[in-house]
Short mmCIF file of C-alpha atoms in Angstrom, two decimals:
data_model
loop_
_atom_site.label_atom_id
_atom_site.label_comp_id
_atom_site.label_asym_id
_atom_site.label_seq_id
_atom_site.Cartn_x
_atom_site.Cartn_y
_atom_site.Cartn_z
CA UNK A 16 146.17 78.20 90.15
CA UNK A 17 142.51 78.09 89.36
CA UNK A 18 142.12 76.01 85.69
CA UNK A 19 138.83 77.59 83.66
CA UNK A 20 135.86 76.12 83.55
CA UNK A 21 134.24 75.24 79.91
CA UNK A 22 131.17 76.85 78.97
CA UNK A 23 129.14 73.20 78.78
CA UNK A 24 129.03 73.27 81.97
CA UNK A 25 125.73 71.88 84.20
CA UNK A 26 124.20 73.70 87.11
CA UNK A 27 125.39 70.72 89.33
CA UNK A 28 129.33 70.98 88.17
CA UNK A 29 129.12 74.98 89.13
CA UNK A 30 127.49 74.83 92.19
CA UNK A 31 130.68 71.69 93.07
CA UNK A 32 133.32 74.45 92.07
CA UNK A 33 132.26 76.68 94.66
CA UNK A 34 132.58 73.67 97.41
CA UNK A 35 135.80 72.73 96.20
CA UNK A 36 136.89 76.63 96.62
CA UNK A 37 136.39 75.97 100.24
CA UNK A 38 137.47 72.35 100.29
CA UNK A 39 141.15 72.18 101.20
CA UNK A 40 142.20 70.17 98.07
CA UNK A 41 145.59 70.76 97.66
CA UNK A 42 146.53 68.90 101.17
CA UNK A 43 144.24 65.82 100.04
CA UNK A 44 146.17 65.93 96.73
CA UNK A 45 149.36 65.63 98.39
CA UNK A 46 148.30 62.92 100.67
CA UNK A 47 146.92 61.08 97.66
CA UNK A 48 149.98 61.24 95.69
CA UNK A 49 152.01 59.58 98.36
CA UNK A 50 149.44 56.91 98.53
CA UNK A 51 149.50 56.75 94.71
CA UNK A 52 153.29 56.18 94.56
CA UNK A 53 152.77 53.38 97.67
CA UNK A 54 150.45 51.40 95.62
CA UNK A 55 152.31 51.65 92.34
CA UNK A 56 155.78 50.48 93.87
CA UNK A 57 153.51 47.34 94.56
CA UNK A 58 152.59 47.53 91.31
CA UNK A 59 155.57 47.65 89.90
CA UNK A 60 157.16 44.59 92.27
CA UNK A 61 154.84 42.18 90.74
CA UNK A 62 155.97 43.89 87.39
CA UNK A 63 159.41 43.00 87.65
CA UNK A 64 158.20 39.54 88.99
CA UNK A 65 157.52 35.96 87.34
CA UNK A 66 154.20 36.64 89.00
CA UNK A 67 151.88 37.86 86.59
CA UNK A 68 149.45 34.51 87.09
CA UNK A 69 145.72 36.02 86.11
CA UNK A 70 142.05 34.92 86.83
CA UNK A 71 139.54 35.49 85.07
CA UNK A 72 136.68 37.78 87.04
CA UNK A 73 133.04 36.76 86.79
CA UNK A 74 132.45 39.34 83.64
CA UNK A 75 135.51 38.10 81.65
CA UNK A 76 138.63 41.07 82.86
CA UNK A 77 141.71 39.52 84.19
CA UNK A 78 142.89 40.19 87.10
CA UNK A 79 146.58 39.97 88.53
CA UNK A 80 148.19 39.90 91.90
CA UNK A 81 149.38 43.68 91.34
CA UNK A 82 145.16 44.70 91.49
CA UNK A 83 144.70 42.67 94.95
CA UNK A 84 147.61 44.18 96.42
CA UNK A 85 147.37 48.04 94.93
CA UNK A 86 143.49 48.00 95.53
CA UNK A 87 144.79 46.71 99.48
CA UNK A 88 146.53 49.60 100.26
CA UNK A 89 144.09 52.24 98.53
CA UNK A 90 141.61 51.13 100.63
CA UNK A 91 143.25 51.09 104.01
CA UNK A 92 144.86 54.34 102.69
CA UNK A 93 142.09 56.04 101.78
CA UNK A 94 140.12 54.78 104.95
CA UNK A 95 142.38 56.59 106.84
CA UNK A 96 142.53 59.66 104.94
CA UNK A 97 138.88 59.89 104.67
CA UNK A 98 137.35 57.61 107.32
CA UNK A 99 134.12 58.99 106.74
CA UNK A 100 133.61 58.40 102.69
CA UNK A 101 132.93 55.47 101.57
CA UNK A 102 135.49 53.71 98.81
CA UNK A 103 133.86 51.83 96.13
CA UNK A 104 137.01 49.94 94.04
CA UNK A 105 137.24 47.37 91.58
CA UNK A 106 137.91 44.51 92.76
CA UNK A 107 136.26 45.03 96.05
CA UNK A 108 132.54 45.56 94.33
CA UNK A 109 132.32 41.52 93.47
CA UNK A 110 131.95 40.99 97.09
CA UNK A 111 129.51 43.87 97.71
CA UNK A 112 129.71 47.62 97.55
CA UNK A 113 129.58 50.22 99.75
CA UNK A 114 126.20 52.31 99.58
CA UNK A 115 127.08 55.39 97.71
CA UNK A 116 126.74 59.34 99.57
CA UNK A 117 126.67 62.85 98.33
CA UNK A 118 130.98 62.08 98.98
CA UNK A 119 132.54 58.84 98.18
CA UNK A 120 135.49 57.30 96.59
CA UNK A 121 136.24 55.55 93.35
CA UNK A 122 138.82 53.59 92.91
CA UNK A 123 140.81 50.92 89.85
CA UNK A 124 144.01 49.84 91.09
CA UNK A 125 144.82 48.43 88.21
CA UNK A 126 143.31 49.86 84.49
CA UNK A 127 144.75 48.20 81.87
CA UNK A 128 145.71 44.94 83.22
CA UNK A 129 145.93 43.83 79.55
CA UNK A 130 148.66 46.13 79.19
CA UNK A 131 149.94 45.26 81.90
CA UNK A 132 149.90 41.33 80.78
CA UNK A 133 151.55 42.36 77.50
CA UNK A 134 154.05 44.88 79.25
CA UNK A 135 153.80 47.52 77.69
CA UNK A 136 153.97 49.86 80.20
CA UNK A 137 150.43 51.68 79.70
CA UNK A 138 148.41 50.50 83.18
CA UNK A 139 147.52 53.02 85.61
CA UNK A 140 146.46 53.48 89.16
CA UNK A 141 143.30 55.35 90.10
CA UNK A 142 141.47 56.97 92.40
CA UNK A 143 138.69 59.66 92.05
CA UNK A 144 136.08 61.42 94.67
CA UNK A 145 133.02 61.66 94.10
CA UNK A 146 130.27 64.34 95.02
CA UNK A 147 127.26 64.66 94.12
CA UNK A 148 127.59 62.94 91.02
CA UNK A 149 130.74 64.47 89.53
CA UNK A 150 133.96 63.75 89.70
CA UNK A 151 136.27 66.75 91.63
CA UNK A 152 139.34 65.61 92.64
CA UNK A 153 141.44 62.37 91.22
CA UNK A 154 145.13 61.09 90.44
CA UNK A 155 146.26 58.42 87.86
CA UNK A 156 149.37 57.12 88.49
CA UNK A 157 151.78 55.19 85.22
CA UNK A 158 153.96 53.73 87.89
CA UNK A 159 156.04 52.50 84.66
CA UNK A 160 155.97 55.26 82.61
CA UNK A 161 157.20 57.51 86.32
CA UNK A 162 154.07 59.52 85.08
CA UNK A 163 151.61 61.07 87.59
CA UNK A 164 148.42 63.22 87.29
CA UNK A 165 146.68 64.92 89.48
CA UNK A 166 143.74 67.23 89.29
CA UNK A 167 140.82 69.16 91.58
CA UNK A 168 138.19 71.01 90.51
CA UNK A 169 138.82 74.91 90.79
CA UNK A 170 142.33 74.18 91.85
CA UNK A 171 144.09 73.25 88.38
CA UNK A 172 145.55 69.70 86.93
CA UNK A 173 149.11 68.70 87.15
CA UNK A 174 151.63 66.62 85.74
CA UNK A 175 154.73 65.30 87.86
CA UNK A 176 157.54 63.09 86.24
CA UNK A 177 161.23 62.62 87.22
CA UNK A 178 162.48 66.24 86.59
CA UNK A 179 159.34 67.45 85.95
CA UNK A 180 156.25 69.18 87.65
CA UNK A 181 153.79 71.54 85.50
CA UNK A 182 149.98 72.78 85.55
CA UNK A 183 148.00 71.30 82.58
CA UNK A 184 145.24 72.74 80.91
CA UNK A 185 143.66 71.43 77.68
CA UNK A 186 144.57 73.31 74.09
CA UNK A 187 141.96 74.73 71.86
CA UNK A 188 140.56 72.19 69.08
CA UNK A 189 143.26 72.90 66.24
CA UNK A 190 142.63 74.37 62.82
CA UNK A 191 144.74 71.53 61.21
CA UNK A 192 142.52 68.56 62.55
CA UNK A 193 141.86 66.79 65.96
CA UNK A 194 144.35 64.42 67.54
CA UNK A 195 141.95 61.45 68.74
CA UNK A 196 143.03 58.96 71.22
CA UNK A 197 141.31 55.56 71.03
CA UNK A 198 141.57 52.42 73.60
CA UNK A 199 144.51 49.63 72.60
CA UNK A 200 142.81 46.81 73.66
CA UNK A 201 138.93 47.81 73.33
CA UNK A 202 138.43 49.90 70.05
CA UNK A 203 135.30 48.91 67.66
CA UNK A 204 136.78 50.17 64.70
CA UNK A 205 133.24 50.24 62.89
CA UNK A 206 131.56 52.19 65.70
CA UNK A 207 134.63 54.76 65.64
CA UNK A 208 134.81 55.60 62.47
CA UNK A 209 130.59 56.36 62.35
CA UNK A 210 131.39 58.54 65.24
CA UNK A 211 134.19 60.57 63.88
CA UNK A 212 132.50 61.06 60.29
CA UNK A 213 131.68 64.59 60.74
CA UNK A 214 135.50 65.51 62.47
CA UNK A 215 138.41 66.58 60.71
CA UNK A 216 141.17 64.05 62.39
CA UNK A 217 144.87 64.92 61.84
CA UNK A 218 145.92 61.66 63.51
CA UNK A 219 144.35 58.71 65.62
CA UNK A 220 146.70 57.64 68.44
CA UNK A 221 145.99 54.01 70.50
CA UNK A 222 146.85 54.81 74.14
CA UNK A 223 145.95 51.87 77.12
CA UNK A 224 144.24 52.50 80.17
CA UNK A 225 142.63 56.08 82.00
CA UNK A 226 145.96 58.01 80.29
CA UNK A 227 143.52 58.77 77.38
CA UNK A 228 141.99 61.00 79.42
CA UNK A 229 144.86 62.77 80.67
CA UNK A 230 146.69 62.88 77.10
CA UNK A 231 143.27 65.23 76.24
CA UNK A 232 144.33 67.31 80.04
CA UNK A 233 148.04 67.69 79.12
CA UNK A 234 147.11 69.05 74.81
CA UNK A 235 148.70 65.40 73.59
CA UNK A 236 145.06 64.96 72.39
CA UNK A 237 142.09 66.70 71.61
CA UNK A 238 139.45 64.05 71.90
CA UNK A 239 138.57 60.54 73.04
CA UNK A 240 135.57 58.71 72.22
CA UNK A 241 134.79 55.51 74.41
CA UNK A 242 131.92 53.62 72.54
CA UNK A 243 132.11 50.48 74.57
CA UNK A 244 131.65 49.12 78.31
CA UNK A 245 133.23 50.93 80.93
CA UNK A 246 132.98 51.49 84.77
CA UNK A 247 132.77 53.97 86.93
CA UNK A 248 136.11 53.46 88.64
CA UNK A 249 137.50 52.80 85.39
CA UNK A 250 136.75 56.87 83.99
CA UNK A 251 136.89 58.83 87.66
CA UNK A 252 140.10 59.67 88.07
CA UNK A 253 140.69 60.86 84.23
CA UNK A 254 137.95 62.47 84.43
CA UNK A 255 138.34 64.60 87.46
CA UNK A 256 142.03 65.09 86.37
CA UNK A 257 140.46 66.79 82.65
CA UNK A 258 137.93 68.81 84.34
CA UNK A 259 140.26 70.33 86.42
CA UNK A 260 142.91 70.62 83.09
CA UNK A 261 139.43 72.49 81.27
CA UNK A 262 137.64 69.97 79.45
CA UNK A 263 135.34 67.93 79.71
CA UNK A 264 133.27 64.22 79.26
CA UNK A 265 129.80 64.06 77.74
CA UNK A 266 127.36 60.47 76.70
CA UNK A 267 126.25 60.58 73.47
CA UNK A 268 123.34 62.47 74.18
CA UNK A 269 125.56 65.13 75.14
CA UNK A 270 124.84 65.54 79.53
CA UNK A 271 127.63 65.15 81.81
CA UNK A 272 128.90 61.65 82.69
CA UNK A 273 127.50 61.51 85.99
CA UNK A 274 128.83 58.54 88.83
CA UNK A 275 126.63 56.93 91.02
CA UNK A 276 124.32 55.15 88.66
CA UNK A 277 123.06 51.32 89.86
CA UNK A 278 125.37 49.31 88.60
CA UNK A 279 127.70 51.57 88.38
CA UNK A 280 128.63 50.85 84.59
CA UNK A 281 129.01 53.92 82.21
CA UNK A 282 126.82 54.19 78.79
CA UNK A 283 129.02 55.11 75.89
CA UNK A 284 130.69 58.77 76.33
CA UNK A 285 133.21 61.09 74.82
CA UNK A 286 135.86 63.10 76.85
CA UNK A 287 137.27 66.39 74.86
CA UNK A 288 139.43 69.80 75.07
CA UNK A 289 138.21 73.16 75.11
CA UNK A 290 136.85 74.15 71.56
CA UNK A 291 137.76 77.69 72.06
CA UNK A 292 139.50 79.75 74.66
CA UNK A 293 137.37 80.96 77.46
CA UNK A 294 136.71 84.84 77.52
#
């Protein structure tokens, strides 16, 4: 099932849908998705623990025993799915990074580790490839919500649950007003409401961790507005899951958030549906 591509498109993201047309994603998806549910089982046994003891990292994020040991198997996993990309991953990138190549890997074992401190159920596991600059392929995993997505460029975005398996693809903008998703734990309220002054919201819902992105992929949502500091492995994975689902994630200045950048931290961006229906 081949998802359509928005119009907005760059040069760069067309010329990466023909590669992924002869990249065989659907096998890497299903090897990812096993790893995926690996790592979030370990999530979810420090869950259930007494173990939830954080540190504080060197620019102020906690960080939990469930990100060391997810972000452990990812790698190893991912080495030996893909022993020739390099991984660049959260908690890893204090101690050095990886030089980045046309292909590599990003990945956040654990986003929303404040949800996960206040349990309520809205952390995710991620992991997104990289080429050239965009984001093609990715899965977020909601090991406590059962919840995972999956997406590849030119190949469609998915949604598996207990019971449940089904392509996504973002709805047209509706008439009635936009539903806008908005971080729990990281939402400028002043900075939001400057940004959505010339919208017509219906509703603003507060959603933890990369799901934002794939509540825009699955129609929950029709736009969400980050206007504060994120990272690169923090947005991957959503990302390539709503590109593949037909939207799309533009900075303010309205180019494609691209990966790769020194530093790797994001400037401010907004990810959104489809406006209108493709012809």
């Amino acid at each position: 099932m081949h998802s359509q591509i928005p119009d907005r498109k760059n040069e760069i993201l067309l010329k990466t849908f023909k590669v992924m047309n002869n990249y065989n994603a659907p096998s890497l998806l299903d090897a990812l998705t096993e790893l995926m549910l690996t790592a979030g089982r370990e999530v979810l046994d420090v869950y259930a623990s007494a173990d939830c003891e954080t540190v504080t990292k060197v620019d102020g994020s906690p960080q939990t025993l469930a990100d060391r040991r997810a972000e452990k198997i990812l790698i190893e996993g991912l080495g030996r799915l893909t022993p020739d990309i390099p991984i660049i991953a959260e908690e890893a990138y204090e101690a050095g990074a990886n030089a980045v190549q046309d292909w590599f890997w990003l990945v956040d074992p654990l986003d929303g580790t404040r949800e996960f401190i206040s349990r309520n159920g809205q952390f995710t596991v991620n992991a997104g490839l990289i080429y050239k600059g965009q984001p093609i392929l990715g899965a977020v995993y909601a090991p406590a919500l059962k919840t995972l997505y999956t997406g590849a460029l030119g190949h469609g975005a998915f949604v598996r649950r207990p019971n449940e398996y089904r392509a996504l693809q973002c709805r047209v903008h509706p008439h009635d007003g936009l539903t806008v998703v908005g971080s729990r734990s990281h939402n400028d309220a002043v900075a939001m409401k400057r940004f959505l002054v010339d919208y017509c919201v219906k509703q603003f819902v507060s959603t933890g961790s990369s799901l934002k992105f794939c509540l825009v992929a699955e129609g929950s949502a029709d736009l969400y507005p980050r206007l504060g500091r994120t990272m690169e492995w923090d947005t991957a994975a959503g990302h390539a899951v709503l590109l593949a689902a037909g939207g799309e994630v533009l900075t303010l200045d309205q180019q494609p958030l691209g990966y790769g950048k020194a530093g790797y931290e994001n400037p401010h961006f907004y990810a959104r549906a489809m406006r209108e229906r493709a012809k």
